[in-house]
């Protein structure tokens, strides 16, 4: 059932845009989502230099300058793959200064079957000389305020965005997330929820694979999640679900080292 629900939200579509941030406390029913709503506000050039747009309609982040971390459901099987184009270095996908590099290989999380383990790596034909986004290796940062950015749909069923958008959403505990209709299958320790009880701010179609990140103790960006699934976009009592990066940090590092 959950796999069907995923198709309602994050799965790669020709879109790209909504975003998120997490507060230090679980979301209460009294909380109202702040402006802006789904679609967020436009990111400034260079604000999130690690952001990558993938040609199949997903997002991603530079794990290294030659490897993109994205969602498993965005790619096919592990193996050689030269069909994906990664666009980076710009907030405007039509900018003449955009950097575009083809893929050479895809590594999909072992055992991925549509539920959990939603991560993958894409090796590029050449490095992109831009800052990378480090990933969380412990659960220390799996709370608080998260930022999400992407070129996905700015409304449920909407179309791809030309410009990179950003937004913020609050952390939702596993227990609270599971209490919502359709979220009973949430996989603890593999998935993390974020969103407002009232809805209004969320990731959406085309944001799949993009990073959910926050500041660490040194005030540097650190990735804690990967846009995975959810029911609709920005609906009340329907938070976004993200792959819990820290759970897979060792596996990601090992896989990357072998690419």
CSV table of C-alpha atoms in Angstrom, one decimal:
chain,number,residue,atom,x,y,z
A,1,UNK,CA,0.0,0.0,0.0
A,2,UNK,CA,2.7,2.4,0.9
A,3,UNK,CA,4.4,2.0,-2.4
A,4,UNK,CA,1.2,3.1,-4.1
A,5,UNK,CA,1.1,6.2,-1.9
A,6,UNK,CA,4.6,7.2,-2.9
A,7,UNK,CA,3.4,7.6,-6.4
A,8,UNK,CA,1.1,10.4,-5.2
A,9,UNK,CA,4.0,12.6,-4.1
A,10,UNK,CA,7.7,12.5,-4.5
A,11,UNK,CA,8.2,10.1,-7.4
A,12,UNK,CA,10.1,11.7,-10.3
A,13,UNK,CA,7.9,13.7,-12.5
A,14,UNK,CA,8.9,16.5,-15.0
A,15,UNK,CA,8.8,18.8,-12.0
A,16,UNK,CA,11.0,20.2,-9.3
A,17,UNK,CA,10.4,22.5,-6.3
A,18,UNK,CA,8.9,22.4,-2.8
A,19,UNK,CA,10.9,22.4,0.4
A,20,UNK,CA,11.2,22.0,4.2
A,21,UNK,CA,12.5,22.8,7.7
A,22,UNK,CA,12.2,21.2,11.1
A,23,UNK,CA,11.5,22.7,14.5
A,24,UNK,CA,13.0,21.3,17.7
A,25,UNK,CA,9.7,20.1,19.0
A,26,UNK,CA,7.1,17.7,17.4
A,27,UNK,CA,4.5,19.6,15.4
A,28,UNK,CA,1.3,20.4,17.4
A,29,UNK,CA,-2.1,20.7,16.0
A,30,UNK,CA,-2.0,24.4,16.9
A,31,UNK,CA,1.0,25.1,14.7
A,32,UNK,CA,0.2,26.9,11.5
A,33,UNK,CA,2.4,26.6,8.4
A,34,UNK,CA,4.3,29.8,7.8
A,35,UNK,CA,4.4,31.5,4.4
A,36,UNK,CA,5.3,30.5,1.8
A,37,UNK,CA,3.2,27.5,1.0
A,38,UNK,CA,4.2,24.6,-1.3
A,39,UNK,CA,6.8,25.8,-3.8
A,40,UNK,CA,8.6,27.9,-1.3
A,41,UNK,CA,10.6,31.0,-2.1
A,42,UNK,CA,13.3,31.4,-4.8
A,43,UNK,CA,16.8,30.4,-3.7
A,44,UNK,CA,19.6,32.9,-4.4
A,45,UNK,CA,22.3,32.0,-6.8
A,46,UNK,CA,25.0,30.1,-4.9
A,47,UNK,CA,22.9,29.6,-1.8
A,48,UNK,CA,22.9,25.8,-2.1
A,49,UNK,CA,25.8,25.1,-4.5
A,50,UNK,CA,25.6,21.3,-3.8
A,51,UNK,CA,22.1,21.0,-5.4
A,52,UNK,CA,21.8,18.9,-8.5
A,53,UNK,CA,18.9,18.5,-11.0
A,54,UNK,CA,18.7,15.1,-12.7
A,55,UNK,CA,17.3,14.6,-16.1
A,56,UNK,CA,14.8,11.9,-15.2
A,57,UNK,CA,13.0,14.5,-13.1
A,58,UNK,CA,14.6,14.1,-9.6
A,59,UNK,CA,16.8,16.1,-7.4
A,60,UNK,CA,20.1,15.2,-5.7
A,61,UNK,CA,23.1,16.6,-3.9
A,62,UNK,CA,26.8,16.4,-4.6
A,63,UNK,CA,28.1,13.8,-2.1
A,64,UNK,CA,31.5,14.2,-3.8
A,65,UNK,CA,32.4,16.3,-6.7
A,66,UNK,CA,31.8,13.3,-9.0
A,67,UNK,CA,29.0,11.4,-7.1
A,68,UNK,CA,25.4,12.5,-6.6
A,69,UNK,CA,23.4,11.2,-3.8
A,70,UNK,CA,19.7,10.7,-4.7
A,71,UNK,CA,16.7,8.4,-4.1
A,72,UNK,CA,16.7,4.7,-5.1
A,73,UNK,CA,13.2,5.1,-6.6
A,74,UNK,CA,14.6,7.7,-9.1
A,75,UNK,CA,17.0,5.2,-10.8
A,76,UNK,CA,17.0,1.7,-12.2
A,77,UNK,CA,19.2,-1.2,-11.3
A,78,UNK,CA,22.9,-0.9,-10.3
A,79,UNK,CA,25.2,-0.8,-13.3
A,80,UNK,CA,26.7,1.2,-16.1
A,81,UNK,CA,24.4,4.1,-17.1
A,82,UNK,CA,25.1,7.0,-19.4
A,83,UNK,CA,21.5,8.1,-19.8
A,84,UNK,CA,21.3,10.6,-16.9
A,85,UNK,CA,22.3,14.3,-17.2
A,86,UNK,CA,23.1,16.2,-14.0
A,87,UNK,CA,22.7,19.9,-14.1
A,88,UNK,CA,24.4,22.0,-11.4
A,89,UNK,CA,25.8,25.4,-10.5
A,90,UNK,CA,22.7,27.4,-11.1
A,91,UNK,CA,19.3,28.1,-9.7
A,92,UNK,CA,17.9,28.8,-13.1
A,93,UNK,CA,17.8,25.6,-15.2
A,94,UNK,CA,17.8,27.6,-18.4
A,95,UNK,CA,20.9,29.7,-17.4
A,96,UNK,CA,23.7,29.6,-20.0
A,97,UNK,CA,26.2,29.1,-17.1
A,98,UNK,CA,24.7,25.8,-16.0
A,99,UNK,CA,27.1,22.9,-15.7
A,100,UNK,CA,25.8,19.7,-17.3
A,101,UNK,CA,27.6,16.3,-16.9
A,102,UNK,CA,26.5,12.8,-18.0
A,103,UNK,CA,26.3,9.8,-15.7
A,104,UNK,CA,28.6,6.8,-16.1
A,105,UNK,CA,27.3,4.5,-13.4
A,106,UNK,CA,24.3,4.0,-11.0
A,107,UNK,CA,24.4,2.3,-7.6
A,108,UNK,CA,21.1,1.6,-6.1
A,109,UNK,CA,20.8,0.6,-2.4
A,110,UNK,CA,21.0,-3.2,-2.0
A,111,UNK,CA,17.7,-4.7,-1.1
A,112,UNK,CA,15.6,-1.7,-2.2
A,113,UNK,CA,12.1,-2.9,-2.9
A,114,UNK,CA,10.0,0.2,-2.7
A,115,UNK,CA,9.9,0.4,1.1
A,116,UNK,CA,12.8,2.0,2.9
A,117,UNK,CA,16.4,1.9,1.8
A,118,UNK,CA,15.5,4.7,-0.6
A,119,UNK,CA,19.0,6.0,-1.6
A,120,UNK,CA,21.2,5.7,-4.6
A,121,UNK,CA,24.5,7.1,-6.0
A,122,UNK,CA,25.1,8.4,-9.5
A,123,UNK,CA,28.7,8.6,-10.7
A,124,UNK,CA,29.4,11.4,-13.2
A,125,UNK,CA,31.7,11.3,-16.2
A,126,UNK,CA,33.8,14.1,-14.6
A,127,UNK,CA,34.0,16.1,-11.4
A,128,UNK,CA,31.9,19.2,-10.9
A,129,UNK,CA,34.0,21.9,-9.2
A,130,UNK,CA,31.4,22.9,-6.6
A,131,UNK,CA,31.0,22.5,-2.8
A,132,UNK,CA,29.7,19.1,-1.7
A,133,UNK,CA,27.1,18.4,1.1
A,134,UNK,CA,28.3,16.2,3.9
A,135,UNK,CA,25.9,13.7,5.3
A,136,UNK,CA,25.0,13.0,8.9
A,137,UNK,CA,26.7,9.9,10.4
A,138,UNK,CA,24.7,9.9,13.7
A,139,UNK,CA,21.2,10.7,14.7
A,140,UNK,CA,22.4,13.9,16.4
A,141,UNK,CA,20.8,16.1,13.8
A,142,UNK,CA,17.6,14.2,13.2
A,143,UNK,CA,15.5,16.9,14.8
A,144,UNK,CA,15.2,20.6,14.8
A,145,UNK,CA,14.7,22.7,11.7
A,146,UNK,CA,15.3,21.3,8.2
A,147,UNK,CA,15.7,23.0,4.9
A,148,UNK,CA,14.7,21.4,1.6
A,149,UNK,CA,15.3,22.8,-1.9
A,150,UNK,CA,14.3,21.6,-5.3
A,151,UNK,CA,12.9,22.3,-8.8
A,152,UNK,CA,9.8,20.1,-8.2
A,153,UNK,CA,6.1,21.0,-8.5
A,154,UNK,CA,5.0,24.1,-6.6
A,155,UNK,CA,1.6,22.6,-6.1
A,156,UNK,CA,0.2,19.1,-6.1
A,157,UNK,CA,0.0,17.9,-9.7
A,158,UNK,CA,1.9,21.0,-10.9
A,159,UNK,CA,4.7,21.3,-13.4
A,160,UNK,CA,8.4,21.5,-13.1
A,161,UNK,CA,9.9,24.8,-11.9
A,162,UNK,CA,12.5,26.7,-13.8
A,163,UNK,CA,14.1,28.2,-10.6
A,164,UNK,CA,15.3,26.5,-7.5
A,165,UNK,CA,12.9,27.0,-4.6
A,166,UNK,CA,13.5,26.5,-0.9
A,167,UNK,CA,11.3,26.1,2.2
A,168,UNK,CA,11.3,25.0,5.8
A,169,UNK,CA,9.3,22.4,7.7
A,170,UNK,CA,9.3,21.1,11.3
A,171,UNK,CA,10.3,17.6,12.5
A,172,UNK,CA,7.6,15.1,13.2
A,173,UNK,CA,8.2,12.2,15.5
A,174,UNK,CA,7.8,8.6,14.3
A,175,UNK,CA,4.8,8.1,16.6
A,176,UNK,CA,3.0,11.2,15.4
A,177,UNK,CA,3.8,10.5,11.8
A,178,UNK,CA,2.5,6.9,12.1
A,179,UNK,CA,-0.8,8.2,13.6
A,180,UNK,CA,-1.7,9.9,10.3
A,181,UNK,CA,-3.8,8.0,7.7
A,182,UNK,CA,-1.6,6.1,5.3
A,183,UNK,CA,1.6,6.5,7.3
A,184,UNK,CA,1.3,3.4,9.5
A,185,UNK,CA,4.0,1.6,7.5
A,186,UNK,CA,6.7,4.2,8.3
A,187,UNK,CA,10.0,2.4,8.8
A,188,UNK,CA,11.6,3.5,12.0
A,189,UNK,CA,15.4,4.1,11.8
A,190,UNK,CA,15.2,4.2,8.0
A,191,UNK,CA,12.7,7.1,7.5
A,192,UNK,CA,12.1,10.5,9.1
A,193,UNK,CA,9.1,12.7,8.8
A,194,UNK,CA,8.9,16.5,8.5
A,195,UNK,CA,5.9,18.8,7.9
A,196,UNK,CA,3.2,20.9,9.4
A,197,UNK,CA,0.0,19.5,10.9
A,198,UNK,CA,-1.9,22.2,8.9
A,199,UNK,CA,0.0,21.4,5.7
A,200,UNK,CA,0.8,24.3,3.4
A,201,UNK,CA,4.6,23.7,3.1
A,202,UNK,CA,6.0,20.5,1.7
A,203,UNK,CA,8.1,18.8,-1.0
A,204,UNK,CA,6.2,17.7,-4.1
A,205,UNK,CA,6.5,15.7,-7.3
A,206,UNK,CA,10.0,16.2,-8.9
A,207,UNK,CA,11.7,16.8,-5.6
A,208,UNK,CA,12.4,13.1,-5.1
A,209,UNK,CA,16.1,12.4,-4.3
A,210,UNK,CA,16.8,16.0,-3.2
A,211,UNK,CA,18.4,16.6,0.2
A,212,UNK,CA,16.8,17.6,3.5
A,213,UNK,CA,19.5,19.5,5.5
A,214,UNK,CA,20.2,21.7,8.4
A,215,UNK,CA,23.1,23.4,10.2
A,216,UNK,CA,25.4,21.4,12.3
A,217,UNK,CA,27.3,22.4,15.5
A,218,UNK,CA,29.8,24.3,13.3
A,219,UNK,CA,27.1,26.1,11.4
A,220,UNK,CA,27.8,24.1,8.3
A,221,UNK,CA,25.1,22.4,6.1
A,222,UNK,CA,24.6,18.7,6.8
A,223,UNK,CA,22.2,16.3,5.0
A,224,UNK,CA,19.9,14.4,7.3
A,225,UNK,CA,17.3,13.2,4.7
A,226,UNK,CA,16.5,12.3,1.1
A,227,UNK,CA,13.1,13.3,-0.3
A,228,UNK,CA,11.3,9.9,-0.6
A,229,UNK,CA,7.5,9.8,-0.3
A,230,UNK,CA,4.3,11.2,1.1
A,231,UNK,CA,0.6,11.5,0.4
A,232,UNK,CA,-0.2,14.4,-1.9
A,233,UNK,CA,1.7,17.7,-1.4
A,234,UNK,CA,1.3,19.9,1.6
A,235,UNK,CA,-2.0,18.3,2.7
A,236,UNK,CA,-3.0,18.6,6.4
A,237,UNK,CA,-1.9,15.7,8.5
A,238,UNK,CA,0.3,14.4,5.7
A,239,UNK,CA,4.0,15.2,6.3
A,240,UNK,CA,6.8,14.5,3.9
A,241,UNK,CA,8.8,11.3,4.5
A,242,UNK,CA,12.6,11.3,4.0
A,243,UNK,CA,15.2,8.6,3.9
A,244,UNK,CA,17.1,8.8,7.2
A,245,UNK,CA,20.6,9.4,5.9
A,246,UNK,CA,22.5,8.6,9.1
A,247,UNK,CA,21.2,5.0,9.1
A,248,UNK,CA,22.9,4.4,5.7
A,249,UNK,CA,25.9,6.7,6.1
A,250,UNK,CA,28.4,3.8,6.3
A,251,UNK,CA,26.8,1.9,3.4
A,252,UNK,CA,26.8,5.1,1.3
A,253,UNK,CA,30.5,5.8,2.1
A,254,UNK,CA,31.5,2.2,1.2
A,255,UNK,CA,29.5,2.3,-2.0
A,256,UNK,CA,31.0,5.6,-3.0
A,257,UNK,CA,34.5,4.4,-2.4
A,258,UNK,CA,33.9,1.6,-4.8
A,259,UNK,CA,32.7,3.7,-7.7
